[in-house]
């Protein structure tokens, strides 16, 4: 029996006439229409020579059609490669050369630049897709057959590659399998009680595991509906919440909703569940949200390499500052970073994860894969955690200085490299500082060359041409020298203490 993710989804559909997606304007797409549209996309990919194991990459704005492309790629047995729409040309060139996709889809406005990049990377086919659903991709699917037999896949076959930044500055492609996605969605349907009566308010991006896999796949396997917003907008969310039963978001969504006076208990009294992830949810936001609405946000813990690992309980105490218990089928252990032995309960250790959700490894990086995937199947997350007497897991730190800003991962080494390339920068350090809206704000600390007249605005302007917007420091501070230990290593802990109030109270 085929374990193709879409086949699993298709076999779970009980009511083809049920609504899968509701657009903000009220128009709807049924499950039957979803199957027909993805069949057309799949037939096009097949006609363009896409074979099992090939890659299909997309750097487009969020749209229903982009979702169809993801599912069609899965249907043909290829691996989908979603790319953040704010990546620069320099970043995009690396991804295309590393992944070598057969097909690349981009926004019509970026077609000329993408054409050159595709030629340099050897990409066979370039299509365009705009947020309004127009573009050469849609034109090419016109008249394509509305039936398609899913290509048989095994659970261990690739369904997607998601790039995650590395501490050395080089991005790594996490290889996600059909089993990874199907098993995790099934676990979330069970744990979060999703059903065909649910309507999920979807305001997340779909180039990220949260919006593309967690939200979408869970809704699909439950036979639920989604209200599909192009992006998060407080006014639109408040307007549409009365039509929804559930919502998934990053902490920034919830902190922004709390600034709106009309966001109150009466507005959400019909809601079943609010879920938060991708970044730490502050205890203050958790408490303020519950006081305002009567709802306790359910916080969970996941990673690009593993999808979701743990969750606060649906029934029971959703404890602020914790990420709950392992999901069904998932094992968590905390180990000593030096000895790899399991630490006693109540002590801080490295979080390691094992289960059908754990990725296959890093694309074309066997040594990195071997270093982070143990022989017994546990993945070394790089996150530090502690498990209390009741079994709740709390994330207490990150070994690799990862910054999570607005739900997106930012690794300091990449930003530091871009900073150091700017004329007038002698040396620098990049840290995360508490931010009331984004959780953490990317913060640069720079030593200028003698006589250089660099300003904060000039540095940020220069970085905007090299880095995605979320990676650009929100503040840049100038110092005469950086604090170092006796071995000459920059003491980032000291810098984080110095600039802990850079963005005011959190």
Tab-separated table of C-alpha atoms in Angstrom:
chain	number	residue	atom	x	y	z
A	1	UNK	CA	0.000	0.000	0.000
A	2	UNK	CA	1.284	3.462	-0.915
A	3	UNK	CA	2.243	5.765	1.951
A	4	UNK	CA	2.138	8.882	-0.219
A	5	UNK	CA	0.958	11.704	2.077
A	6	UNK	CA	-1.704	12.851	-0.371
A	7	UNK	CA	-3.011	9.312	-0.732
A	8	UNK	CA	-3.350	9.177	3.055
A	9	UNK	CA	-5.204	12.503	2.960
A	10	UNK	CA	-7.431	11.434	0.066
A	11	UNK	CA	-8.362	8.187	1.805
A	12	UNK	CA	-9.424	10.153	4.885
A	13	UNK	CA	-11.834	12.440	3.016
A	14	UNK	CA	-15.368	11.480	4.072
A	15	UNK	CA	-17.275	14.347	2.482
A	16	UNK	CA	-15.852	15.486	-0.897
A	17	UNK	CA	-18.490	18.221	-1.025
A	18	UNK	CA	-17.327	19.719	2.303
A	19	UNK	CA	-15.518	23.061	2.247
A	20	UNK	CA	-11.745	22.875	2.629
A	21	UNK	CA	-10.784	26.530	2.139
A	22	UNK	CA	-12.814	29.660	2.711
A	23	UNK	CA	-11.290	32.817	1.322
A	24	UNK	CA	-11.793	36.082	3.226
A	25	UNK	CA	-14.189	37.250	0.480
A	26	UNK	CA	-16.470	34.300	1.208
A	27	UNK	CA	-15.671	32.144	-1.827
A	28	UNK	CA	-15.008	28.498	-1.040
A	29	UNK	CA	-13.058	25.495	-2.332
A	30	UNK	CA	-14.377	22.018	-1.578
A	31	UNK	CA	-12.314	18.909	-0.959
A	32	UNK	CA	-13.412	17.629	-4.347
A	33	UNK	CA	-12.204	20.846	-6.000
A	34	UNK	CA	-8.934	20.506	-4.102
A	35	UNK	CA	-8.376	17.038	-5.542
A	36	UNK	CA	-9.152	18.234	-9.060
A	37	UNK	CA	-6.914	21.317	-8.864
A	38	UNK	CA	-3.966	19.416	-7.419
A	39	UNK	CA	-4.453	16.792	-10.135
A	40	UNK	CA	-4.085	19.493	-12.787
A	41	UNK	CA	-0.914	20.783	-11.131
A	42	UNK	CA	0.426	17.232	-10.802
A	43	UNK	CA	-0.236	16.478	-14.470
A	44	UNK	CA	1.663	19.627	-15.435
A	45	UNK	CA	4.656	18.665	-13.277
A	46	UNK	CA	4.629	15.168	-14.769
A	47	UNK	CA	4.474	16.629	-18.262
A	48	UNK	CA	7.530	18.764	-17.454
A	49	UNK	CA	9.481	15.677	-16.519
A	50	UNK	CA	9.288	15.842	-12.727
A	51	UNK	CA	10.108	12.382	-11.377
A	52	UNK	CA	10.029	10.857	-7.890
A	53	UNK	CA	12.842	12.355	-5.852
A	54	UNK	CA	13.077	15.533	-7.956
A	55	UNK	CA	12.699	18.878	-6.221
A	56	UNK	CA	10.091	21.563	-6.895
A	57	UNK	CA	11.005	24.926	-5.355
A	58	UNK	CA	8.739	27.927	-4.801
A	59	UNK	CA	9.389	31.455	-3.599
A	60	UNK	CA	5.951	33.018	-3.820
A	61	UNK	CA	3.500	34.938	-1.688
A	62	UNK	CA	0.893	32.984	0.226
A	63	UNK	CA	-2.037	31.832	-1.894
A	64	UNK	CA	-4.403	28.912	-2.291
A	65	UNK	CA	-2.641	28.067	-5.548
A	66	UNK	CA	0.715	27.845	-3.743
A	67	UNK	CA	-0.881	25.301	-1.429
A	68	UNK	CA	-2.064	23.339	-4.471
A	69	UNK	CA	1.512	23.310	-5.774
A	70	UNK	CA	2.787	21.797	-2.522
A	71	UNK	CA	0.185	19.032	-2.568
A	72	UNK	CA	0.674	18.354	-6.283
A	73	UNK	CA	4.417	17.971	-5.731
A	74	UNK	CA	3.666	15.381	-3.070
A	75	UNK	CA	1.282	13.587	-5.429
A	76	UNK	CA	3.961	13.145	-8.113
A	77	UNK	CA	6.438	11.843	-5.551
A	78	UNK	CA	8.768	14.836	-5.703
A	79	UNK	CA	10.061	16.903	-2.786
A	80	UNK	CA	8.595	20.362	-2.184
A	81	UNK	CA	11.018	23.159	-1.333
A	82	UNK	CA	9.225	26.253	0.073
A	83	UNK	CA	11.380	29.378	0.302
A	84	UNK	CA	10.761	32.486	2.367
A	85	UNK	CA	9.450	35.210	0.072
A	86	UNK	CA	11.814	37.752	1.647
A	87	UNK	CA	15.016	35.881	0.745
A	88	UNK	CA	17.373	38.015	-1.333
A	89	UNK	CA	18.886	37.028	-4.665
A	90	UNK	CA	22.124	36.015	-2.949
A	91	UNK	CA	20.278	33.669	-0.603
A	92	UNK	CA	18.082	32.291	-3.383
A	93	UNK	CA	21.099	31.509	-5.567
A	94	UNK	CA	22.504	29.292	-2.836
A	95	UNK	CA	19.271	27.334	-2.387
A	96	UNK	CA	18.820	26.717	-6.102
A	97	UNK	CA	22.394	25.541	-6.560
A	98	UNK	CA	22.283	23.328	-3.473
A	99	UNK	CA	18.877	21.714	-4.030
A	100	UNK	CA	19.006	21.614	-7.849
A	101	UNK	CA	15.214	21.696	-8.336
A	102	UNK	CA	13.774	20.710	-11.689
A	103	UNK	CA	11.060	23.367	-11.368
A	104	UNK	CA	11.185	26.785	-9.721
A	105	UNK	CA	8.121	28.989	-9.209
A	106	UNK	CA	8.507	32.682	-8.415
A	107	UNK	CA	6.507	35.898	-8.297
A	108	UNK	CA	5.946	37.513	-11.717
A	109	UNK	CA	7.802	40.615	-10.570
A	110	UNK	CA	10.929	38.578	-9.882
A	111	UNK	CA	10.848	36.559	-13.101
A	112	UNK	CA	13.745	38.283	-14.883
A	113	UNK	CA	16.147	37.946	-11.978
A	114	UNK	CA	14.991	34.377	-11.356
A	115	UNK	CA	15.540	33.453	-14.988
A	116	UNK	CA	19.239	34.258	-14.699
A	117	UNK	CA	19.550	32.396	-11.395
A	118	UNK	CA	17.828	29.353	-12.900
A	119	UNK	CA	20.229	29.300	-15.832
A	120	UNK	CA	23.201	29.456	-13.474
A	121	UNK	CA	21.797	26.686	-11.263
A	122	UNK	CA	20.624	24.459	-14.114
A	123	UNK	CA	16.915	24.641	-13.234
A	124	UNK	CA	14.968	23.215	-16.178
A	125	UNK	CA	11.625	25.034	-15.799
A	126	UNK	CA	10.664	28.439	-14.425
A	127	UNK	CA	7.045	29.427	-13.757
A	128	UNK	CA	5.438	32.456	-12.138
A	129	UNK	CA	2.633	32.631	-9.604
A	130	UNK	CA	1.209	35.836	-8.131
A	131	UNK	CA	-0.669	36.109	-4.862
A	132	UNK	CA	-3.914	36.666	-6.762
A	133	UNK	CA	-3.510	33.299	-8.497
A	134	UNK	CA	-2.362	34.588	-11.864
A	135	UNK	CA	0.879	33.774	-13.644
A	136	UNK	CA	2.404	31.366	-16.131
A	137	UNK	CA	1.926	28.408	-13.781
A	138	UNK	CA	-1.831	28.846	-13.827
A	139	UNK	CA	-1.870	29.388	-17.569
A	140	UNK	CA	0.052	26.139	-18.058
A	141	UNK	CA	-2.424	24.133	-15.980
A	142	UNK	CA	-5.452	25.270	-17.988
A	143	UNK	CA	-7.083	22.287	-19.646
A	144	UNK	CA	-4.956	19.761	-17.776
A	145	UNK	CA	-6.774	16.571	-16.708
A	146	UNK	CA	-8.583	16.776	-13.379
A	147	UNK	CA	-7.723	13.187	-12.492
A	148	UNK	CA	-4.339	11.907	-11.334
A	149	UNK	CA	-3.160	8.646	-9.826
A	150	UNK	CA	-0.795	9.453	-6.967
A	151	UNK	CA	2.716	8.122	-7.459
A	152	UNK	CA	3.270	5.334	-4.898
A	153	UNK	CA	5.684	6.332	-2.154
A	154	UNK	CA	7.111	4.654	0.899
A	155	UNK	CA	6.963	6.375	4.257
A	156	UNK	CA	10.713	6.971	4.191
A	157	UNK	CA	10.637	8.746	0.812
A	158	UNK	CA	11.141	12.510	0.686
A	159	UNK	CA	8.106	14.780	0.646
A	160	UNK	CA	9.833	18.105	1.321
A	161	UNK	CA	13.121	19.842	2.023
A	162	UNK	CA	13.041	22.764	4.438
A	163	UNK	CA	16.157	24.878	4.811
A	164	UNK	CA	17.203	25.925	8.267
A	165	UNK	CA	20.129	28.224	8.975
A	166	UNK	CA	23.361	26.814	10.343
A	167	UNK	CA	25.660	28.227	12.996
A	168	UNK	CA	28.407	28.469	10.401
A	169	UNK	CA	26.188	30.601	8.193
A	170	UNK	CA	25.495	27.811	5.703
A	171	UNK	CA	21.849	26.761	5.491
A	172	UNK	CA	21.019	23.081	5.845
A	173	UNK	CA	18.197	21.304	4.033
A	174	UNK	CA	16.144	19.183	6.433
A	175	UNK	CA	14.796	16.160	4.535
A	176	UNK	CA	11.170	15.580	5.555
A	177	UNK	CA	9.462	12.307	4.640
A	178	UNK	CA	5.890	11.293	3.920
A	179	UNK	CA	5.771	9.411	7.228
A	180	UNK	CA	7.124	12.420	9.116
A	181	UNK	CA	4.247	14.570	7.881
A	182	UNK	CA	1.440	12.020	8.032
A	183	UNK	CA	2.297	10.699	11.497
A	184	UNK	CA	2.663	14.181	12.965
A	185	UNK	CA	-0.633	15.405	11.526
A	186	UNK	CA	-2.393	12.311	12.902
A	187	UNK	CA	-0.878	12.924	16.340
A	188	UNK	CA	-2.069	16.545	16.304
A	189	UNK	CA	-5.581	15.617	15.179
A	190	UNK	CA	-5.747	13.279	18.154
A	191	UNK	CA	-4.084	15.578	20.694
A	192	UNK	CA	-5.887	18.777	19.726
A	193	UNK	CA	-9.250	17.083	19.008
A	194	UNK	CA	-9.577	18.325	15.431
A	195	UNK	CA	-12.638	17.189	13.515
A	196	UNK	CA	-14.592	17.927	10.347
A	197	UNK	CA	-16.627	20.492	12.288
A	198	UNK	CA	-13.568	22.671	12.904
A	199	UNK	CA	-12.832	25.883	11.034
A	200	UNK	CA	-9.189	26.932	11.399
A	201	UNK	CA	-8.290	30.608	10.995
A	202	UNK	CA	-5.054	30.357	8.988
A	203	UNK	CA	-2.989	33.561	9.095
A	204	UNK	CA	0.466	31.932	9.081
A	205	UNK	CA	2.956	31.951	6.191
A	206	UNK	CA	3.224	28.707	4.222
A	207	UNK	CA	6.975	28.658	3.577
A	208	UNK	CA	7.431	27.525	7.191
A	209	UNK	CA	6.630	24.205	8.877
A	210	UNK	CA	4.033	25.850	11.183
A	211	UNK	CA	1.719	27.122	8.465
A	212	UNK	CA	2.460	24.616	5.712
A	213	UNK	CA	2.564	21.355	7.649
A	214	UNK	CA	1.172	21.790	11.161
A	215	UNK	CA	-1.863	23.866	10.239
A	216	UNK	CA	-2.622	22.604	6.738
A	217	UNK	CA	-1.946	18.888	7.146
A	218	UNK	CA	-3.823	18.732	10.441
A	219	UNK	CA	-6.868	20.392	8.887
A	220	UNK	CA	-6.694	18.068	5.866
A	221	UNK	CA	-6.495	14.849	7.850
A	222	UNK	CA	-9.354	15.972	10.084
A	223	UNK	CA	-11.558	16.963	7.148
A	224	UNK	CA	-11.745	20.470	8.645
A	225	UNK	CA	-12.084	23.837	6.920
A	226	UNK	CA	-9.617	26.732	6.852
A	227	UNK	CA	-10.229	30.458	6.503
A	228	UNK	CA	-7.156	31.300	4.457
A	229	UNK	CA	-5.778	34.788	5.116
A	230	UNK	CA	-2.906	36.087	2.931
A	231	UNK	CA	-1.118	37.310	6.090
A	232	UNK	CA	-1.796	38.247	9.684
A	233	UNK	CA	-3.822	41.444	10.030
A	234	UNK	CA	-5.367	42.242	13.400
A	235	UNK	CA	-8.479	43.851	11.935
A	236	UNK	CA	-9.114	40.950	9.539
A	237	UNK	CA	-8.527	38.360	12.247
A	238	UNK	CA	-10.999	40.110	14.538
A	239	UNK	CA	-13.529	40.329	11.684
A	240	UNK	CA	-13.238	36.640	10.845
A	241	UNK	CA	-12.829	35.073	14.291
A	242	UNK	CA	-16.630	34.757	14.749
A	243	UNK	CA	-16.588	32.348	11.785
A	244	UNK	CA	-13.774	30.166	13.170
A	245	UNK	CA	-13.424	27.558	15.896
A	246	UNK	CA	-9.622	27.333	16.138
A	247	UNK	CA	-6.551	29.448	15.471
A	248	UNK	CA	-2.828	28.758	15.281
A	249	UNK	CA	-0.332	31.562	15.596
A	250	UNK	CA	3.047	32.791	16.751
A	251	UNK	CA	3.243	34.778	20.010
A	252	UNK	CA	3.328	38.038	18.043
A	253	UNK	CA	-0.216	37.361	16.790
A	254	UNK	CA	-1.560	37.139	20.308
A	255	UNK	CA	0.352	40.108	21.698
A	256	UNK	CA	-0.971	42.254	18.837
A	257	UNK	CA	-4.546	41.084	19.303
A	258	UNK	CA	-4.346	42.096	22.958
A	259	UNK	CA	-3.677	45.701	21.891
A	260	UNK	CA	-7.106	45.831	20.202
A	261	UNK	CA	-9.944	46.944	22.539
A	262	UNK	CA	-12.546	45.021	20.534
A	263	UNK	CA	-10.684	41.756	21.146
A	264	UNK	CA	-12.612	40.500	24.166
A	265	UNK	CA	-14.325	37.466	25.638
A	266	UNK	CA	-17.566	38.045	23.767
A	267	UNK	CA	-15.708	37.928	20.429
A	268	UNK	CA	-14.149	34.516	21.095
A	269	UNK	CA	-16.649	32.817	23.382
A	270	UNK	CA	-17.462	30.300	20.632
A	271	UNK	CA	-13.778	29.419	19.973
A	272	UNK	CA	-12.530	25.948	20.841
A	273	UNK	CA	-8.747	26.358	20.769
A	274	UNK	CA	-5.882	28.847	20.396
A	275	UNK	CA	-2.436	27.341	19.717
A	276	UNK	CA	0.915	29.146	19.887
A	277	UNK	CA	4.328	28.100	18.626
A	278	UNK	CA	7.469	28.909	16.593
A	279	UNK	CA	8.770	31.139	19.408
A	280	UNK	CA	8.497	31.265	23.202
A	281	UNK	CA	5.191	32.630	24.482
A	282	UNK	CA	5.803	34.911	27.438
A	283	UNK	CA	4.054	34.114	30.700
A	284	UNK	CA	2.736	37.680	30.705
A	285	UNK	CA	1.041	37.233	27.315
A	286	UNK	CA	-0.377	33.866	28.397
A	287	UNK	CA	-1.880	35.350	31.555
A	288	UNK	CA	-3.150	38.516	29.870
A	289	UNK	CA	-4.808	36.490	27.101
A	290	UNK	CA	-6.578	34.219	29.554
A	291	UNK	CA	-7.725	37.167	31.661
A	292	UNK	CA	-9.105	38.963	28.587
A	293	UNK	CA	-10.727	36.021	26.802
A	294	UNK	CA	-11.159	33.176	29.254
A	295	UNK	CA	-9.023	30.982	26.947
A	296	UNK	CA	-5.675	29.474	27.958
A	297	UNK	CA	-3.407	29.432	24.912
A	298	UNK	CA	-2.049	25.951	24.194
A	299	UNK	CA	1.706	26.191	23.685
A	300	UNK	CA	3.644	23.435	21.949
A	301	UNK	CA	7.243	22.726	20.884
A	302	UNK	CA	8.470	21.853	17.428
A	303	UNK	CA	11.378	22.223	15.043
A	304	UNK	CA	11.965	22.265	11.306
A	305	UNK	CA	13.684	18.883	11.598
A	306	UNK	CA	10.968	17.219	13.649
A	307	UNK	CA	7.676	19.023	13.125
A	308	UNK	CA	5.854	18.938	16.484
A	309	UNK	CA	7.349	17.177	19.498
A	310	UNK	CA	5.361	18.158	22.590
A	311	UNK	CA	2.181	19.959	23.531
A	312	UNK	CA	0.424	21.272	26.573
A	313	UNK	CA	-2.685	19.173	27.204
A	314	UNK	CA	-6.015	19.799	25.549
A	315	UNK	CA	-7.688	18.730	28.761
A	316	UNK	CA	-5.775	19.790	31.827
A	317	UNK	CA	-3.490	22.553	32.968
A	318	UNK	CA	-1.915	24.527	30.125
A	319	UNK	CA	1.009	25.913	32.055
A	320	UNK	CA	2.618	29.200	31.044
A	321	UNK	CA	6.327	28.848	30.315
A	322	UNK	CA	6.076	25.143	29.480
A	323	UNK	CA	5.560	23.194	26.269
A	324	UNK	CA	3.824	20.239	27.864
A	325	UNK	CA	4.263	16.536	27.181
A	326	UNK	CA	5.489	14.402	24.256
A	327	UNK	CA	2.936	13.860	21.498
A	328	UNK	CA	1.681	10.316	20.819
A	329	UNK	CA	4.525	8.232	19.393
A	330	UNK	CA	7.209	10.792	20.322
A	331	UNK	CA	9.926	10.214	22.926
A	332	UNK	CA	11.828	12.990	24.713
A	333	UNK	CA	14.949	12.603	26.798
A	334	UNK	CA	17.314	15.147	28.359
A	335	UNK	CA	21.011	14.359	28.202
A	336	UNK	CA	24.309	15.696	29.430
A	337	UNK	CA	26.007	17.575	26.599
A	338	UNK	CA	29.398	15.999	27.279
A	339	UNK	CA	28.598	12.428	28.338
A	340	UNK	CA	25.275	11.954	26.456
A	341	UNK	CA	23.916	10.252	29.572
A	342	UNK	CA	20.334	10.982	30.629
A	343	UNK	CA	20.206	13.654	33.340
A	344	UNK	CA	18.160	13.186	36.532
A	345	UNK	CA	14.600	14.500	36.573
A	346	UNK	CA	14.534	18.196	37.400
A	347	UNK	CA	17.989	18.924	35.954
A	348	UNK	CA	18.682	20.848	32.752
A	349	UNK	CA	19.795	18.801	29.792
A	350	UNK	CA	19.983	18.694	26.009
A	351	UNK	CA	16.596	17.869	24.488
A	352	UNK	CA	16.740	14.781	22.280
A	353	UNK	CA	13.771	13.524	20.254
A	354	UNK	CA	12.858	10.178	18.728
A	355	UNK	CA	9.753	9.229	16.797
A	356	UNK	CA	8.170	8.958	13.346
A	357	UNK	CA	8.227	12.781	13.206
A	358	UNK	CA	12.039	13.018	13.163
A	359	UNK	CA	13.514	13.948	9.800
A	360	UNK	CA	15.665	11.736	7.583
A	361	UNK	CA	18.770	13.913	7.744
A	362	UNK	CA	20.347	16.958	6.117
A	363	UNK	CA	20.388	17.221	2.342
A	364	UNK	CA	23.842	16.280	1.029
A	365	UNK	CA	25.412	16.718	4.468
A	366	UNK	CA	26.064	13.166	5.722
A	367	UNK	CA	28.611	14.264	8.321
A	368	UNK	CA	26.211	16.831	9.798
A	369	UNK	CA	23.457	14.223	9.790
A	370	UNK	CA	25.654	11.717	11.616
A	371	UNK	CA	26.605	14.350	14.193
A	372	UNK	CA	23.003	15.208	15.087
A	373	UNK	CA	21.171	11.891	14.636
A	374	UNK	CA	22.299	9.254	17.108
A	375	UNK	CA	22.493	5.580	16.161
A	376	UNK	CA	19.504	4.814	18.402
A	377	UNK	CA	17.344	7.274	16.430
A	378	UNK	CA	17.365	10.227	18.821
A	379	UNK	CA	17.857	13.684	17.274
A	380	UNK	CA	20.027	16.133	19.206
A	381	UNK	CA	17.916	19.287	19.102
A	382	UNK	CA	20.413	21.869	20.352
A	383	UNK	CA	17.772	23.121	22.791
A	384	UNK	CA	18.198	22.909	26.544
A	385	UNK	CA	15.243	21.900	28.674
A	386	UNK	CA	14.057	20.723	32.057
A	387	UNK	CA	11.196	18.382	32.991
A	388	UNK	CA	9.394	19.129	36.252
A	389	UNK	CA	7.827	16.698	38.698
A	390	UNK	CA	4.539	16.724	36.790
A	391	UNK	CA	6.268	15.822	33.535
A	392	UNK	CA	5.964	19.222	31.839
A	393	UNK	CA	8.876	20.175	29.594
A	394	UNK	CA	10.228	23.739	29.656
A	395	UNK	CA	12.726	25.154	27.167
A	396	UNK	CA	15.367	27.029	29.148
A	397	UNK	CA	17.914	27.962	26.527
A	398	UNK	CA	19.508	27.266	23.188
A	399	UNK	CA	22.978	25.902	22.886
A	400	UNK	CA	23.657	27.486	19.530
A	401	UNK	CA	22.641	31.108	20.197
A	402	UNK	CA	19.645	30.755	17.926
A	403	UNK	CA	17.473	33.878	17.837
A	404	UNK	CA	13.727	33.413	17.221
A	405	UNK	CA	12.216	36.692	16.066
A	406	UNK	CA	8.531	36.788	15.176
A	407	UNK	CA	8.544	33.014	14.787
A	408	UNK	CA	11.509	32.912	12.387
A	409	UNK	CA	14.911	31.404	13.133
A	410	UNK	CA	17.906	33.732	12.883
A	411	UNK	CA	21.430	32.457	13.429
A	412	UNK	CA	23.917	35.163	14.528
A	413	UNK	CA	26.794	33.837	12.419
A	414	UNK	CA	24.986	34.621	9.165
A	415	UNK	CA	24.123	38.185	10.210
A	416	UNK	CA	27.605	38.732	11.636
A	417	UNK	CA	29.176	37.713	8.329
A	418	UNK	CA	27.039	40.257	6.484
A	419	UNK	CA	27.876	42.951	9.050
A	420	UNK	CA	31.593	42.307	8.829
A	421	UNK	CA	31.454	42.731	5.050
A	422	UNK	CA	30.382	46.366	5.442
A	423	UNK	CA	33.205	48.905	5.055
A	424	UNK	CA	33.937	50.542	8.366
A	425	UNK	CA	32.944	47.592	10.548
A	426	UNK	CA	35.917	46.361	12.553
A	427	UNK	CA	34.164	43.591	14.454
A	428	UNK	CA	30.693	42.757	15.610
A	429	UNK	CA	28.404	40.449	17.540
A	430	UNK	CA	24.730	39.649	17.014
A	431	UNK	CA	22.432	38.684	19.883
A	432	UNK	CA	18.746	38.338	20.615
A	433	UNK	CA	17.258	40.866	23.050
A	434	UNK	CA	13.778	40.611	24.588
A	435	UNK	CA	11.226	42.326	22.333
A	436	UNK	CA	7.596	43.039	23.318
A	437	UNK	CA	6.236	42.224	19.863
A	438	UNK	CA	8.637	39.759	18.242
A	439	UNK	CA	9.723	37.779	21.290
A	440	UNK	CA	13.345	38.484	20.472
A	441	UNK	CA	14.761	41.354	18.446
A	442	UNK	CA	17.862	40.750	16.334
A	443	UNK	CA	20.410	43.179	17.802
A	444	UNK	CA	23.818	44.120	16.431
A	445	UNK	CA	26.758	45.349	18.497
A	446	UNK	CA	29.472	46.898	16.328
A	447	UNK	CA	32.999	48.177	16.738
A	448	UNK	CA	33.769	50.737	14.010
A	449	UNK	CA	37.083	51.130	12.261
A	450	UNK	CA	39.002	54.150	13.492
A	451	UNK	CA	37.716	57.229	11.700
A	452	UNK	CA	34.667	55.463	10.234
A	453	UNK	CA	31.419	57.445	10.452
A	454	UNK	CA	29.010	54.527	10.063
A	455	UNK	CA	25.512	55.109	11.398
A	456	UNK	CA	22.837	52.690	12.534
A	457	UNK	CA	20.592	53.605	9.607
A	458	UNK	CA	23.412	53.121	7.083
A	459	UNK	CA	24.206	49.647	8.415
A	460	UNK	CA	20.569	48.544	8.405
A	461	UNK	CA	20.131	49.872	4.854
A	462	UNK	CA	23.166	47.924	3.665
A	463	UNK	CA	21.976	44.706	5.301
A	464	UNK	CA	18.532	44.954	3.742
A	465	UNK	CA	20.108	44.242	0.332
A	466	UNK	CA	21.845	41.111	1.601
A	467	UNK	CA	19.485	39.541	4.131
A	468	UNK	CA	15.823	38.710	4.490
A	469	UNK	CA	14.025	41.464	6.401
A	470	UNK	CA	13.509	39.392	9.549
A	471	UNK	CA	17.278	38.840	9.843
A	472	UNK	CA	18.169	42.540	9.708
A	473	UNK	CA	18.970	43.895	13.207
A	474	UNK	CA	16.190	46.040	14.596
A	475	UNK	CA	18.812	47.993	16.518
A	476	UNK	CA	22.561	48.457	16.061
A	477	UNK	CA	24.687	49.683	18.955
A	478	UNK	CA	28.254	50.967	18.721
A	479	UNK	CA	30.949	50.141	21.284
A	480	UNK	CA	34.678	50.729	21.569
A	481	UNK	CA	35.356	47.048	22.161
A	482	UNK	CA	33.504	43.776	22.615
A	483	UNK	CA	33.717	41.871	25.908
A	484	UNK	CA	35.916	38.780	25.608
A	485	UNK	CA	37.033	35.975	27.896
A	486	UNK	CA	40.618	34.917	28.460
A	487	UNK	CA	40.503	32.719	25.376
A	488	UNK	CA	39.486	35.693	23.248
A	489	UNK	CA	35.892	34.519	22.734
A	490	UNK	CA	33.191	37.187	22.691
A	491	UNK	CA	31.058	36.920	25.813
A	492	UNK	CA	27.572	37.083	24.374
A	493	UNK	CA	26.021	36.393	27.750
A	494	UNK	CA	27.429	39.726	28.915
A	495	UNK	CA	26.084	41.477	25.823
A	496	UNK	CA	22.622	40.015	26.334
A	497	UNK	CA	22.633	41.362	29.874
A	498	UNK	CA	23.804	44.784	28.716
A	499	UNK	CA	21.117	45.112	26.042
A	500	UNK	CA	18.270	43.257	27.768
A	501	UNK	CA	16.222	46.480	27.843
A	502	UNK	CA	17.078	47.584	24.305
A	503	UNK	CA	13.416	47.391	23.280
A	504	UNK	CA	11.821	48.421	26.560
A	505	UNK	CA	9.716	46.307	28.890
A	506	UNK	CA	8.464	42.958	27.599
